[in-house]
Coordinates of C-alpha atoms in Angstrom, one line a residue:
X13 CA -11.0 -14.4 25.0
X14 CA -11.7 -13.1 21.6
X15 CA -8.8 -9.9 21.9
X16 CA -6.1 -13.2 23.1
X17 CA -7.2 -15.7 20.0
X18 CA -6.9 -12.9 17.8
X19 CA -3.5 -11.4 18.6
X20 CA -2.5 -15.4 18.8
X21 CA -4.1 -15.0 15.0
X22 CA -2.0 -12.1 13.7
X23 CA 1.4 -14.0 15.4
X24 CA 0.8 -16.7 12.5
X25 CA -0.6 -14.0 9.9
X26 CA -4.2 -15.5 9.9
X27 CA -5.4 -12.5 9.4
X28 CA -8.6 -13.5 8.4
X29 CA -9.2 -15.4 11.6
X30 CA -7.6 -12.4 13.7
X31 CA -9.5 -10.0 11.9
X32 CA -13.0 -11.6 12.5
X33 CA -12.0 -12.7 16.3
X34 CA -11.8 -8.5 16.9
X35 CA -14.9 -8.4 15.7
X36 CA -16.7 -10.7 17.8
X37 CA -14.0 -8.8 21.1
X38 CA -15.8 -5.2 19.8
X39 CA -19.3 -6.5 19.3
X40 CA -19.2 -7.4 22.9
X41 CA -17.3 -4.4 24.2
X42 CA -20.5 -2.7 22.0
X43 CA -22.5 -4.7 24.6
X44 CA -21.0 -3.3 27.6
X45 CA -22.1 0.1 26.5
X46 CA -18.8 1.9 27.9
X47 CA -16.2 3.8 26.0
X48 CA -12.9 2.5 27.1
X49 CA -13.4 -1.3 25.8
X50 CA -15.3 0.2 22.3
X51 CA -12.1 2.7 21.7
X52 CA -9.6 -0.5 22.9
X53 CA -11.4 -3.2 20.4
X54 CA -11.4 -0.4 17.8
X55 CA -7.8 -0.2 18.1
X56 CA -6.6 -4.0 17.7
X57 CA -8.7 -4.5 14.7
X58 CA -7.1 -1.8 13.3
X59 CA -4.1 -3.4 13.9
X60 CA -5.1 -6.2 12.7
X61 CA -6.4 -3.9 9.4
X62 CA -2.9 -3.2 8.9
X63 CA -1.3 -6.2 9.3
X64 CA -3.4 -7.2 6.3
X65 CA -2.4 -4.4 4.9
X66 CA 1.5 -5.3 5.2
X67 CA 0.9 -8.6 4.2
X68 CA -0.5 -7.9 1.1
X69 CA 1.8 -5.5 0.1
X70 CA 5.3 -5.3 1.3
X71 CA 5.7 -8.6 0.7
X72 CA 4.5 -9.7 -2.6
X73 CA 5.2 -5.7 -4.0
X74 CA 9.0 -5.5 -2.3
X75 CA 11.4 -3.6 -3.5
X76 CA 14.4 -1.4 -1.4
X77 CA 12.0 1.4 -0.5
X78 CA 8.8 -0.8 0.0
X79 CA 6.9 -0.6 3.6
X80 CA 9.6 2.3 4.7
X81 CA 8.2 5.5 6.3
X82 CA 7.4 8.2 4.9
X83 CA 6.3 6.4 1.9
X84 CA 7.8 7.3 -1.1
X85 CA 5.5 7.5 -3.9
X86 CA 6.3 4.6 -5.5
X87 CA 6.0 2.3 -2.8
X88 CA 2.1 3.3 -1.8
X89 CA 0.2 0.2 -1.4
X90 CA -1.9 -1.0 -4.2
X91 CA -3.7 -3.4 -2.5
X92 CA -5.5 -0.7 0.0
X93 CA -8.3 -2.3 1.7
X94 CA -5.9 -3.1 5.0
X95 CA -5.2 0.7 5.5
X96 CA -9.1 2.1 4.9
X97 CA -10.4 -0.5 6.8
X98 CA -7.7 0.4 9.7
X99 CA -8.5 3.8 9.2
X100 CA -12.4 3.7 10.0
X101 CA -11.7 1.6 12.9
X102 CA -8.9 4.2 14.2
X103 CA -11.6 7.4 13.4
X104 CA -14.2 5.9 15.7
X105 CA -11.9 4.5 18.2
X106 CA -10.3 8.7 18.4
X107 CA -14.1 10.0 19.2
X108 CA -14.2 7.8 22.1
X109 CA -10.0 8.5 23.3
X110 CA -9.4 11.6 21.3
X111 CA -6.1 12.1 23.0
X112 CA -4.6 8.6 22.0
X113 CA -1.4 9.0 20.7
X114 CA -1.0 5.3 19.8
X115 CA -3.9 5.7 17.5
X116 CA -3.0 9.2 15.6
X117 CA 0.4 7.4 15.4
X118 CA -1.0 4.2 13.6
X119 CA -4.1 6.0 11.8
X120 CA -1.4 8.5 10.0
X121 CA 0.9 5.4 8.9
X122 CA -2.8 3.9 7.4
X123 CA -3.1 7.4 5.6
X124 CA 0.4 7.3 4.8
X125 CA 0.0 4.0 3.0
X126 CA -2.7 5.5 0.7
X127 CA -1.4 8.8 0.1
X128 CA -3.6 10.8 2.0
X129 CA -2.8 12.8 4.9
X130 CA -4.1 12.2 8.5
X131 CA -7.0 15.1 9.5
X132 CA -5.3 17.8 10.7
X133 CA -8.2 18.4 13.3
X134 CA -6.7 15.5 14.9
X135 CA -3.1 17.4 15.5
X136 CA -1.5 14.9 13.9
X137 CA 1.8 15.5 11.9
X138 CA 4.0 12.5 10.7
X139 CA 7.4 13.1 9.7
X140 CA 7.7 16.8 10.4
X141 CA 11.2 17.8 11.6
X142 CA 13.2 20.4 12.3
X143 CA 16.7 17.8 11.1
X144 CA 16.7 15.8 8.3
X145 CA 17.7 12.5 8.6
X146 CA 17.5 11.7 5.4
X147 CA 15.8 7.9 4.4
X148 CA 16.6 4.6 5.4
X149 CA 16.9 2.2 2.4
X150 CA 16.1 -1.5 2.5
X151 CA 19.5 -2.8 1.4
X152 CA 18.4 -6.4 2.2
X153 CA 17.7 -7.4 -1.1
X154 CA 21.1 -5.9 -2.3
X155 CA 23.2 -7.6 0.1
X156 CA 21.8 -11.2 -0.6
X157 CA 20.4 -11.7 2.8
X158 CA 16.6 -10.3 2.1
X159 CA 13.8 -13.8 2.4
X160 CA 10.4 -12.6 1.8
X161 CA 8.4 -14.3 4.4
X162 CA 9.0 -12.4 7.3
X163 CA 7.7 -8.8 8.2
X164 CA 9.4 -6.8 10.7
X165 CA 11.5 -3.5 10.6
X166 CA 12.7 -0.3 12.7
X167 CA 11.6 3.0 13.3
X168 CA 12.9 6.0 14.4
X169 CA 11.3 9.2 15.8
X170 CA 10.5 11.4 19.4
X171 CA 8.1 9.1 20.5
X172 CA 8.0 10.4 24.2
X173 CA 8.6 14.3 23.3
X174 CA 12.5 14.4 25.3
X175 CA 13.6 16.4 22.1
X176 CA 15.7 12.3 21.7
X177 CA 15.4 10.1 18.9
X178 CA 13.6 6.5 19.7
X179 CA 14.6 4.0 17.9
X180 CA 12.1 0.7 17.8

């Protein structure tokens, strides 16, 4: 009940709300004492975490290279408490599903946002290619047709390991 109201939460950006309703979904999965429901309510507040994260920074901070991946130095989030807090969650979730890719893939883009790089005893390694794609730009705002209260975007990489791009 708690996981529902909160993803219903983050579909409206009351993050607050969302936030605190994972909480009270991982304080009971703490109660069942087993693994699988810790790591899982560990992972959608971090979600959650980075939602807030987006919210207060690639909106009210945008500019064309704002919120795209890899970060460029400019565009790091100054606001960082979405990002560390999504990190701790995603650490602890990792000891109890170490092989979750979802997780590496979301706890590098919270290091990412800060300018750190993800632990390296964790195998993970964003944005390391053998081709050079070179970087999207935002070209919303140039074209007249950006609006600023709407979050969404693409992403490209070999999600699935077939050596094709994915694009998302």
């Amino acid at each position: 009940w708690f996981k529902e109201l909160g993803f219903d939460r983050l579909r409206t950006n009351d993050v607050d709300d969302a936030i605190l309703n994972f909480e009270l979904a991982l304080q009971l999965a703490r109660e069942s004492k087993r693994s699988e429901p810790v790591a899982q309510a560990l992972y959608d507040l971090a979600v959650a975490h980075i939602r807030r994260g987006m919210l207060e920074n690639c909106l009210p901070m945008h500019c064309a290279e704002g919120c795209v991946l890899p970060f460029a130095p400019h565009a790091l989030y100054k606001v960082d408490r979405g990002p560390r807090a999504a990190k701790a969650c995603l650490l602890e979730s990792l000891k109890e599903r170490p092989e979750d890719v979802r997780a590496k893939w979301l706890l590098a883009i919270a290091c990412l946002a800060v300018g750190e790089e993800p632990p390296s005893e964790l195998g993970v390694k964003p944005f390391v290619s053998a081709v050079d794609i070179g970087r999207f730009r935002n070209v919303a705002i140039a074209a007249g047709i950006s609006t600023t209260n709407l979050a969404g975007g693409s992403v490209m990489d070999d999600f699935d390991g077939d050596g094709q791009l994915d694009v998302v």
